[in-house]
Coordinates of C-alpha atoms and ligand atoms in Angstrom, one line a residue:
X1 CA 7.0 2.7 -20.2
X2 CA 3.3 4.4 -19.7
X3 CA 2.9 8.1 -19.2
X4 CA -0.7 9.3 -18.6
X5 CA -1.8 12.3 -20.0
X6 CA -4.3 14.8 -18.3
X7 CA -5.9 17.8 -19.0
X8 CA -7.0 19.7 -15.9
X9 CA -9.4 21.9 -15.1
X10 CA -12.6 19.2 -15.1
X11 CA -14.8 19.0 -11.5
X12 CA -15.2 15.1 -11.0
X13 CA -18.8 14.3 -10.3
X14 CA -20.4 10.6 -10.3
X15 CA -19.5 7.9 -8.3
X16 CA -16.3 6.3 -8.3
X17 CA -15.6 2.3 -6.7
X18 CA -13.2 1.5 -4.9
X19 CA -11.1 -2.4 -5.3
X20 CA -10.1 -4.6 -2.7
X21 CA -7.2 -3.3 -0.1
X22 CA -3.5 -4.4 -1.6
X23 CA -2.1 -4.0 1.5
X24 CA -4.8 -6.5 2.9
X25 CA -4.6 -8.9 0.3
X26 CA -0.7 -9.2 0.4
X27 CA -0.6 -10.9 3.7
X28 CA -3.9 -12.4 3.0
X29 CA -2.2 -14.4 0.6
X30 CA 1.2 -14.7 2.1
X31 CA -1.0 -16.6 5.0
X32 CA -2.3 -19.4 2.8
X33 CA 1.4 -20.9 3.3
X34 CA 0.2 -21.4 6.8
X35 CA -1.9 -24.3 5.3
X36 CA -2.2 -27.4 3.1
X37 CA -5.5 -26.9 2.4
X38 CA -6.9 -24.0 -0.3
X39 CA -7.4 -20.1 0.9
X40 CA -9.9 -18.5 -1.3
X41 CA -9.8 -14.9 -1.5
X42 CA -12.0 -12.1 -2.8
X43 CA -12.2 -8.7 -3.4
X44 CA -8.7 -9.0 -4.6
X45 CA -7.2 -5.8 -6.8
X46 CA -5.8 -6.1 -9.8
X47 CA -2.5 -4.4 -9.3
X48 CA 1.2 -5.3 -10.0
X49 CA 1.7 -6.0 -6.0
X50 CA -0.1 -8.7 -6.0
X51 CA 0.4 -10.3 -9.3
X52 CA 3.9 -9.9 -8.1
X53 CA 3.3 -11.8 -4.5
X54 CA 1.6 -14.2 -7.2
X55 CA 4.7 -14.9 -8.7
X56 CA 6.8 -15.2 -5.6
X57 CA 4.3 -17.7 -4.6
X58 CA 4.2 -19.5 -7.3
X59 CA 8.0 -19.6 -7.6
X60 CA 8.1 -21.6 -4.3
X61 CA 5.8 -23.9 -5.4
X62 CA 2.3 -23.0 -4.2
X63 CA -0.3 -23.0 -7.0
X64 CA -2.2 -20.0 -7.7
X65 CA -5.4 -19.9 -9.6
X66 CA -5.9 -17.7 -12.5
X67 CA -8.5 -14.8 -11.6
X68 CA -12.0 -16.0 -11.3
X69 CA -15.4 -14.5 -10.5
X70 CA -17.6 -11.9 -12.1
X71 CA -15.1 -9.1 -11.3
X72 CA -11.9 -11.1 -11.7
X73 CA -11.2 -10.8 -8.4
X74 CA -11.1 -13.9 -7.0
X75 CA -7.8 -16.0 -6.6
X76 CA -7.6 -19.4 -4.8
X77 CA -4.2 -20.6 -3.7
X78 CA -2.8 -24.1 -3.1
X79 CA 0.4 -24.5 -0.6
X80 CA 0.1 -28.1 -0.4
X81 CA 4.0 -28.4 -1.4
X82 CA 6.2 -25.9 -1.0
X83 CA 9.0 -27.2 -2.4
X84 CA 11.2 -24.0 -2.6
X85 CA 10.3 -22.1 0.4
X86 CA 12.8 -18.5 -1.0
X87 CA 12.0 -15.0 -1.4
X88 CA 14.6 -14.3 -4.1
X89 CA 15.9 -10.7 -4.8
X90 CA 14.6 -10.7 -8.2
X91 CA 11.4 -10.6 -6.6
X92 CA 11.9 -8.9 -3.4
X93 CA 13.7 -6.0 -4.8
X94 CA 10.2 -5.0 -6.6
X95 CA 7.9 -5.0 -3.5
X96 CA 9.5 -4.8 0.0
X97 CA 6.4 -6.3 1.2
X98 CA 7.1 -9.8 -0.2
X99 CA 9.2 -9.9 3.6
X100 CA 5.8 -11.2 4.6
X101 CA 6.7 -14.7 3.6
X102 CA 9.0 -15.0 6.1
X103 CA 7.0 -15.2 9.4
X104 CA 4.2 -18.1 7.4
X105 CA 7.3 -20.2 5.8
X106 CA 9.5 -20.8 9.3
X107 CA 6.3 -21.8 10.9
X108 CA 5.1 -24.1 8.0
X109 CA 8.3 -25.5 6.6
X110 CA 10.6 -25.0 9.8
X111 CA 13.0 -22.8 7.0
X112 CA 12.9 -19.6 5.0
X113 CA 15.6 -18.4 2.6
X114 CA 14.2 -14.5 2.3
X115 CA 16.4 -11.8 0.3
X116 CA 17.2 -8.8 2.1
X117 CA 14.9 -6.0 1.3
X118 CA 17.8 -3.1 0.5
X119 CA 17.1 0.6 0.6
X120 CA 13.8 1.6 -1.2
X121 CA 12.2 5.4 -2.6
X122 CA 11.1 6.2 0.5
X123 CA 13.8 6.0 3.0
X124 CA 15.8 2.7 4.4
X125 CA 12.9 0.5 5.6
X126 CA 14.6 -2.3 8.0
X127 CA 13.1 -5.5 8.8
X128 CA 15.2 -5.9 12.1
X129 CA 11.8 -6.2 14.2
X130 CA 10.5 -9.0 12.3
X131 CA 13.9 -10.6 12.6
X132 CA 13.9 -10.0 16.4
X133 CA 10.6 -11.5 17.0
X134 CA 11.2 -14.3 15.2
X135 CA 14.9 -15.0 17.4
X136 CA 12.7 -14.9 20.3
X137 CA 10.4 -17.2 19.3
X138 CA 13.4 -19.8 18.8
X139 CA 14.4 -19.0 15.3
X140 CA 18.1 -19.5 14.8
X141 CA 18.3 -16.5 11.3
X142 CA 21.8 -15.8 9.5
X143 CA 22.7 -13.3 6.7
X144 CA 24.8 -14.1 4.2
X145 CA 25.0 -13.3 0.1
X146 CA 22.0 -10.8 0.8
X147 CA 19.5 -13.7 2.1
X148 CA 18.1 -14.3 5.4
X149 CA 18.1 -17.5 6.2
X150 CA 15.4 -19.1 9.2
X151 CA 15.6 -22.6 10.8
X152 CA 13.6 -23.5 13.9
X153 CA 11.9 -26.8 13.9
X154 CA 9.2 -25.3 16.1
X155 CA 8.6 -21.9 16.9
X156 CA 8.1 -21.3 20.5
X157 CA 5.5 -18.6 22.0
X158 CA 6.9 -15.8 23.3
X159 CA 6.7 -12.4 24.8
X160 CA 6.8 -9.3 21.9
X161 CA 6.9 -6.5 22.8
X162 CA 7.8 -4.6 19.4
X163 CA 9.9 -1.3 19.7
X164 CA 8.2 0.9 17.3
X165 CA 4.8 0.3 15.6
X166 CA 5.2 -1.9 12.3
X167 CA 2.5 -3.0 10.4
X168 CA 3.8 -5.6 8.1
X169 CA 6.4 -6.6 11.2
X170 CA 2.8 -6.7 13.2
X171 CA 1.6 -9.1 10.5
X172 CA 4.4 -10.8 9.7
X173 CA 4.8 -12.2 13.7
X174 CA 1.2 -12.6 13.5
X175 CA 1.3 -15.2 11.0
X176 CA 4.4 -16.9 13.0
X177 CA 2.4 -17.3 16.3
X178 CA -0.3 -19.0 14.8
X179 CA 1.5 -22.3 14.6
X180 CA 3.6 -21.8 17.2
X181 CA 3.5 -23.8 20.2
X182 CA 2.0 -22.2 23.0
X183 CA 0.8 -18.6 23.6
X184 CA 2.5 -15.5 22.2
X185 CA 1.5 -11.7 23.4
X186 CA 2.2 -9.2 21.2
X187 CA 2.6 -5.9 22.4
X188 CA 2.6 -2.0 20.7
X189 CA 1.2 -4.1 17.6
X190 CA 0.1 -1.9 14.7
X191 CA -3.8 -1.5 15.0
X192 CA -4.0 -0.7 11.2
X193 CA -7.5 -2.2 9.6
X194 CA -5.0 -4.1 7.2
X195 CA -4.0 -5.9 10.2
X196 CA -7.4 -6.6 11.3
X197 CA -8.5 -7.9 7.9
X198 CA -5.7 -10.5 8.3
X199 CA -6.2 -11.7 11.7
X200 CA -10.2 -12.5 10.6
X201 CA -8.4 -14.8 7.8
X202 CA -6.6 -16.5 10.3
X203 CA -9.5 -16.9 12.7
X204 CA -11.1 -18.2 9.5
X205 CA -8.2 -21.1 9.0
X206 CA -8.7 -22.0 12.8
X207 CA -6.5 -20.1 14.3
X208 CA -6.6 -18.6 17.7
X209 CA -6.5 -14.5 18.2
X210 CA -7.8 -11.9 20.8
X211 CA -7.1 -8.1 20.3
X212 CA -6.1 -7.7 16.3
X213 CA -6.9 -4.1 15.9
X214 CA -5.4 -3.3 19.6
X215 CA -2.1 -2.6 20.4
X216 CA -1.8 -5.9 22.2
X217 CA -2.9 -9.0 20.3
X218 CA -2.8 -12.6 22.2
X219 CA -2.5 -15.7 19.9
X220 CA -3.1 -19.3 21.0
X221 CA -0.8 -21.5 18.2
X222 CA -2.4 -24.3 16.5
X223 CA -0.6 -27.7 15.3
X224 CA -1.9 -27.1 11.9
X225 CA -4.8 -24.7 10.0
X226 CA -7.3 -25.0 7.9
X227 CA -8.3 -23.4 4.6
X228 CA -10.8 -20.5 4.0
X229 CA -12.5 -18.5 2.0
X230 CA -12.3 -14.5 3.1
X231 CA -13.2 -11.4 1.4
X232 CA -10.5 -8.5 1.8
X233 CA -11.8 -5.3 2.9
X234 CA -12.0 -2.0 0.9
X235 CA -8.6 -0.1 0.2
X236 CA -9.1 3.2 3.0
X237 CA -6.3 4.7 0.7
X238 CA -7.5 4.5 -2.8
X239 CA -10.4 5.5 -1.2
X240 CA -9.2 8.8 0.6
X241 CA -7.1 8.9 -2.9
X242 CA -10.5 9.8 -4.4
X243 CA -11.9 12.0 -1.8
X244 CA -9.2 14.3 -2.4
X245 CA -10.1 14.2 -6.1
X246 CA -13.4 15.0 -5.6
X247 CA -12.2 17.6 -3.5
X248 CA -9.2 19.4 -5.2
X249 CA -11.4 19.5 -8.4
X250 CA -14.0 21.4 -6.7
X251 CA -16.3 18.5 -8.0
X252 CA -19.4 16.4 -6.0
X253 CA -17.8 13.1 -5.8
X254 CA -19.8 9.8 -4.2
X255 CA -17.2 7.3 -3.0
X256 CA -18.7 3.9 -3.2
X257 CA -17.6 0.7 -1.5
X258 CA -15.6 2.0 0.5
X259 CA -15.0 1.4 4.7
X260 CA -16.3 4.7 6.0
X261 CA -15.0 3.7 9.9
X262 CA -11.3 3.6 8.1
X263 CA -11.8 6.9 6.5
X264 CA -12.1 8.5 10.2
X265 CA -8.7 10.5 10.1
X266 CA -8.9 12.0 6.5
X267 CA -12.7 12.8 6.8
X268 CA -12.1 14.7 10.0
X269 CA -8.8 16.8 8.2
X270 CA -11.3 17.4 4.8
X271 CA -14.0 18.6 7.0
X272 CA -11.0 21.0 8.3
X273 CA -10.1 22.3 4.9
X274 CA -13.8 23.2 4.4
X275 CA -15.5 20.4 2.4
X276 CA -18.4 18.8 2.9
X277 CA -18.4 15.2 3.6
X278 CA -21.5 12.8 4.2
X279 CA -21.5 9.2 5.4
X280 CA -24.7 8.1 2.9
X281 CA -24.0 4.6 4.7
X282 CA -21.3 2.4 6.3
X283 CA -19.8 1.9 2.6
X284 CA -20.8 5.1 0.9
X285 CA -18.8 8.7 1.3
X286 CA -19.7 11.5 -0.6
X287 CA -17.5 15.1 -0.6
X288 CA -18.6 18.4 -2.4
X289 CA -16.7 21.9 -2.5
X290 CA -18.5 24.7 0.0
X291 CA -16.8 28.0 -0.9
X292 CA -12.9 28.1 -0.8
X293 CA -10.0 25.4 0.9
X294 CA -9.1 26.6 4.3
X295 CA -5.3 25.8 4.9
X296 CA -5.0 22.7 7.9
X297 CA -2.0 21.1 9.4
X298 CA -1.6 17.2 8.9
X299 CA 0.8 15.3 11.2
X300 CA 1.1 11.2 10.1
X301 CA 0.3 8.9 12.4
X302 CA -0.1 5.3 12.9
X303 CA -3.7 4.2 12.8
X304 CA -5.9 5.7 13.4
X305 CA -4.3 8.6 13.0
X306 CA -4.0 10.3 9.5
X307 CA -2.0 7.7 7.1
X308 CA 1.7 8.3 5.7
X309 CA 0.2 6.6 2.9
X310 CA -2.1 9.6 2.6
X311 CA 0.5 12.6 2.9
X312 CA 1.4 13.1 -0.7
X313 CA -2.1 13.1 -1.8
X314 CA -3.2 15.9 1.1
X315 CA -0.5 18.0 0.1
X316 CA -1.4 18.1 -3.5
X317 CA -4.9 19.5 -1.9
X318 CA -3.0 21.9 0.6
X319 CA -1.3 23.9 -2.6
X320 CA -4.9 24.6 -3.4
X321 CA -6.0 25.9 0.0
X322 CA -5.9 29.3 1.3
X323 CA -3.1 29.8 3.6
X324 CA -0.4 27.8 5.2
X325 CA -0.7 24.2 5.6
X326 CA 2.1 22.4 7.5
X327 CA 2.5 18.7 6.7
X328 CA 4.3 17.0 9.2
X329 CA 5.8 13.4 7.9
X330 CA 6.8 11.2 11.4
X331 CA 6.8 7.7 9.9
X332 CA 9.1 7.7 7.3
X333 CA 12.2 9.7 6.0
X334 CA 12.3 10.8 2.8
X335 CA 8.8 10.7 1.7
X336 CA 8.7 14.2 0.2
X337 CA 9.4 13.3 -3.2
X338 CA 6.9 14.5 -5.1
X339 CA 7.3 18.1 -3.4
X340 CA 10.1 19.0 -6.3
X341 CA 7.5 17.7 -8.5
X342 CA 4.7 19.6 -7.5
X343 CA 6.8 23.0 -7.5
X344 CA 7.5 22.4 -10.6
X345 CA 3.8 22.3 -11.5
X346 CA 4.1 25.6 -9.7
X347 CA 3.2 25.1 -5.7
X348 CA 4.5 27.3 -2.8
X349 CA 6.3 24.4 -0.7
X350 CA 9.2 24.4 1.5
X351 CA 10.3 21.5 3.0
X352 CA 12.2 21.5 6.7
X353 CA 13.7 18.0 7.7
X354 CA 10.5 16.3 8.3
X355 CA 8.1 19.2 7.9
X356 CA 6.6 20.7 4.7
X357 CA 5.3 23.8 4.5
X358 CA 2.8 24.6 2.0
X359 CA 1.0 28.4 0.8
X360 CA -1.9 28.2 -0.8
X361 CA -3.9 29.0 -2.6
X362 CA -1.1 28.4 -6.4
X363 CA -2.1 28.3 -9.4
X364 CA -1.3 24.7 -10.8
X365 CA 0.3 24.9 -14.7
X366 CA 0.7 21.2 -16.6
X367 CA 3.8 20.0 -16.5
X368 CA 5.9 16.6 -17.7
X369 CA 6.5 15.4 -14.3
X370 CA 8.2 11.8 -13.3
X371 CA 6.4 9.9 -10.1
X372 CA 8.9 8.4 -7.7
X373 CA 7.0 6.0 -5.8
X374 CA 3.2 4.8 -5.0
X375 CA 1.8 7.4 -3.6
X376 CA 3.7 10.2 -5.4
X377 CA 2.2 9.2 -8.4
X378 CA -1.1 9.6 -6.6
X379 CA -0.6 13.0 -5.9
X380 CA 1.0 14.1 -9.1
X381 CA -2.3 12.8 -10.6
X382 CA -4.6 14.8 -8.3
X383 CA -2.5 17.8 -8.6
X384 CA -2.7 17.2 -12.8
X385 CA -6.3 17.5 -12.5
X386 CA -6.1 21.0 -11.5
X387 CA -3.7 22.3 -13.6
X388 CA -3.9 24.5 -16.2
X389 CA -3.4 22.8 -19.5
X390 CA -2.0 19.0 -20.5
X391 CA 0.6 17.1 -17.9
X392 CA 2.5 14.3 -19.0
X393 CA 3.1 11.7 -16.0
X394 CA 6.1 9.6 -17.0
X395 CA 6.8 5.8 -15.0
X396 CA 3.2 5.2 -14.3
X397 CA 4.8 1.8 -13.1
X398 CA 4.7 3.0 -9.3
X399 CA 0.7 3.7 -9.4
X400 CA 0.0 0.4 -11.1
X401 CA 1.6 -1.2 -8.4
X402 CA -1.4 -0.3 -6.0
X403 CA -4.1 1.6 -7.9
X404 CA -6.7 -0.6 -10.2
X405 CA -7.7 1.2 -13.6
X406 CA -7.0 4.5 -12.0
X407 CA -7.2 6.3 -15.3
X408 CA -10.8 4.3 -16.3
X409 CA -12.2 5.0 -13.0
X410 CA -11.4 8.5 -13.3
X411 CA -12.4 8.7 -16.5
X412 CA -16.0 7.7 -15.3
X413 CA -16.3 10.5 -13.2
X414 CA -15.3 13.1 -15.9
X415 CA -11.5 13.7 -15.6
X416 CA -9.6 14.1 -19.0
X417 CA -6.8 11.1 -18.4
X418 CA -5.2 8.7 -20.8
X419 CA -2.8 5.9 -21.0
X420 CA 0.4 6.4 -23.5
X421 CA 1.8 3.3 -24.3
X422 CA 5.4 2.9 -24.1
X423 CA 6.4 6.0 -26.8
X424 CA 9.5 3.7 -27.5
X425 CA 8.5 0.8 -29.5
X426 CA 11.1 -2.1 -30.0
X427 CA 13.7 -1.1 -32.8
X428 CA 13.2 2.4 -32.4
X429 CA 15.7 4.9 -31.2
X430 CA 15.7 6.3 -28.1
X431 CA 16.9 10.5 -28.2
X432 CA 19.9 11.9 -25.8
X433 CA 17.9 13.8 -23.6
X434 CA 15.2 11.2 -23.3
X435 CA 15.1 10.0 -19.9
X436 CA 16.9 6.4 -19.7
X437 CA 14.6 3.5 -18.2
X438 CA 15.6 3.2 -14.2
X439 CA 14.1 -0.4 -12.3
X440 CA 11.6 0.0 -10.3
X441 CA 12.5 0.9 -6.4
X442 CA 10.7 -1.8 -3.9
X443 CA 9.1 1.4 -2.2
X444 CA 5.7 1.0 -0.6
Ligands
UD1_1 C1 3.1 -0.7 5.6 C2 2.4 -0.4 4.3 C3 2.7 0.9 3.8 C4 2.6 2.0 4.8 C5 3.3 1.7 6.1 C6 3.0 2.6 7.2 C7 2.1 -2.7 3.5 C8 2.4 -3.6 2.4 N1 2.7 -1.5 3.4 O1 4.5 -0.7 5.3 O2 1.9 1.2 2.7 O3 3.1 3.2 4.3 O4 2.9 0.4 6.6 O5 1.6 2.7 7.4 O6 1.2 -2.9 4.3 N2 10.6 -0.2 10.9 C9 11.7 -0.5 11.5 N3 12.0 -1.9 11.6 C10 11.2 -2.9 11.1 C11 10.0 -2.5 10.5 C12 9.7 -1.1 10.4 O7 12.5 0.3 12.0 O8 11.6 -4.0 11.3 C13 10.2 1.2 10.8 C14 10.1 1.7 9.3 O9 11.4 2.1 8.8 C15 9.2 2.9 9.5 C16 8.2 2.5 10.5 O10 8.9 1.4 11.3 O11 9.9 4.1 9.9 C17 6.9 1.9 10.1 O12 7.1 1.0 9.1 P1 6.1 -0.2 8.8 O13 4.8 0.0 9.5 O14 6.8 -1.5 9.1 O15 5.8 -0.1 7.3 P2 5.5 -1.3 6.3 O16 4.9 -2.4 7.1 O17 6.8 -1.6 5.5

């Protein structure tokens, strides 16, 4: 297993770029099931996620091109048969979001056989709203040996009004109505720009949509789409990832292509905390230090309020801050887990239910610390960077499942990082108090 190892202390200054979204591309290419035809896509990351949704693709039958372009990002993808329309566990239990395929597969194949997601890093993450949708749009769905199983021969429009704000449930029914018959409204939709990014596809393969990036999206189903070719928008998260880098190392940081509009929420909180942040353009965000962190409260939201996916990152910059920061975590339970880690490293955090709270400024010393999911990782990371002395990151799995080169592209900008390679080659013993190999937890 990788560990990186970083020396804090260095300001980052330089630009840094940011890859395609992951969270775009995922049902970007879970929608080319809704077609015969091929969906090229660009701007694609090159992350375990998706070379996992690769191979769940692939595994059903849908051919999926090696990696083309300049960049490597390209991928073109052929469901002209689909001649095993599962989601098995094997797959699923690595990346919740391969639930996706459910929605397209009923409403290409009239079937889906999709393993249940289970529990994950982050808290229980139910897919009972996409499941619910899908009933009411005249999908008959049973459980059994830890499958769903679909059937409808047609889906029907229908009324959705979802209960609580989901974005992949958003997506998921999205890609459903498309091909329904008739019209389906959806209501309290997630107005996430991931959401957005998928909807354009889908208006690029002929499908009919008002209101993606509302909370009430209309859809018009076809009898049958077309393919396209669609470039997937910047990731908002890697991005604010590296505004936070820029900002905890007290560095001058230039964030390049990038979605400033998406950034709206974190900008606004960095401002708080006493950065300075320009816009240089509509793809270009620069943040510098201007005297000491101020302490400021974040509360998650769903878009456009300030991400969950952002939370573990901020509060690696609250320890740093002068005063006390409360960090408020509404959308999931259980996403504190790299608090232990971070006190560990020496912060002032207590954590109340859903509420951490957070006295800055503490002086950061390098630690060996273990990430615990996605984000975590992300935040173990930016609080390594301003530690005193050498950390040791152990299962640098969970940030290769969203973050592309994170150690080269920091690296670039003048942080002291490198890749270990797995420290227990093949044949060689592994010690008593090493720490044992775990899977990896479908969190994010
Ligand atoms: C997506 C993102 C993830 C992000 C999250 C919230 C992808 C691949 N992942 O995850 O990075 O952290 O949005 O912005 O896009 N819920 C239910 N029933 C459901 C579905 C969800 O109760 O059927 C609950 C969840 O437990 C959670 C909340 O709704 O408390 C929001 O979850 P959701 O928006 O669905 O997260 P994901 O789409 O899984």
């Amino acid at each position: 297993m990788d560990r990186f190892v970083i020396r804090g202390g260095n300001p980052l200054v330089g630009t840094i770029r940011v890859s395609g979204a992951k969270n775009s591309a995922l049902p970007c290419m879970a929608a080319a099931i809704l077609t015969e035809d091929e969906v090229t896509l660009e701007n694609i990351p090159q992350v375990r996620d998706i070379e996992t949704e690769r191979k769940l693709l692939a595994s059903m039958g849908a051919e999926v091109s090696p990696r083309q372009g300049r960049a490597n990002d390209r991928i073109t993808i052929s469901c002209r048969t689909l001649s095993d329309p599962v989601a098995r566990y094997e797959i699923v239990k690595t990346m919740r979001a391969s639930s996706l395929v459910l929605g397209p597969l009923i409403a290409r194949t009239g079937m889906a056989r999709v393993a249940m997601p289970g529990g994950c890093a982050i808290g229980g993450r139910p897919i009972d709203l996409h499941i619910k949708g899908l009933e009411k749009m005249g999908a008959t769905i049973t459980q059994e040996h830890g499958y769903l199983e679909a059937r409808a021969d047609r889906l029907r429009g229908a009324h959705l009004v979802f209960d609580k704000i989901t974005v992949t449930g958003t997506e998921d029914l999205l890609m459903a109505a498309v091909l329904a018959e008739g019209e389906t409204l959806m209501e309290n939709c997630a107005r996430e720009p991931e959401v957005t990014d998928l909807a354009a596809l889908l208006t690029a393969m002929g499908a009919k949509i008002e209101g993606a990036g509302t909370s009430t999206i209309r859809v018009q189903g076809a009898t049958s789409l077309r393919g396209a070719r669609y470039r997937i928008n910047p990731d908002r998260i890697e991005a604010g990832t590296f505004l936070i880098a820029g900002a905890i190392t007290g560095g001058d940081l230039v964030v390049s292509n990038c979605n400033a509009e998406h950034l709206g929420a974190v900008i606004a909180k960095l401002q708080e905390a006493g950065l300075l942040v320009d816009i240089l353009g509509p793809d270009t965000v620069r943040v510098r230090s201007h005297g000491p962190l101020r302490a400021a409260d974040i509360s998650t939201e769903e878009y456009p309020g300030f991400p969950t996916d952002m939370q573990a990152q901020y509060m690696a910059l609250a320890t740093q801050a002068e005063g006390v920061s409360q960090v408020r975590e509404n959308i999931f339970e259980n996403r504190f887990m790299h608090v232990q880690e971070l006190v560990r490293m020496g912060a002032n955090i207590k954590v109340d239910g859903s509420t951490a709270t957070v006295r800055g400024p503490a002086r950061l010393s390098a630690a060996a610390v273990m990430c615990s999911d996605l984000r975590a990782s992300a935040s173990l990371v930016l609080a390594a960077l301003v530690a005193d002395g050498e950390s040791i990151l152990d299962r640098v799995y969970h940030m290769d499942r969203g973050y592309e080169r994170i150690e080269e592209k920091l690296r670039g900008v003048g942080a002291q990082i490198r890749r270990m390679g797995d420290i227990f080659p093949q044949g060689k013993m592994r010690r008593a108090t090493d720490n044992p190999p775990v899977p990896s937890p479908a969190d994010i």
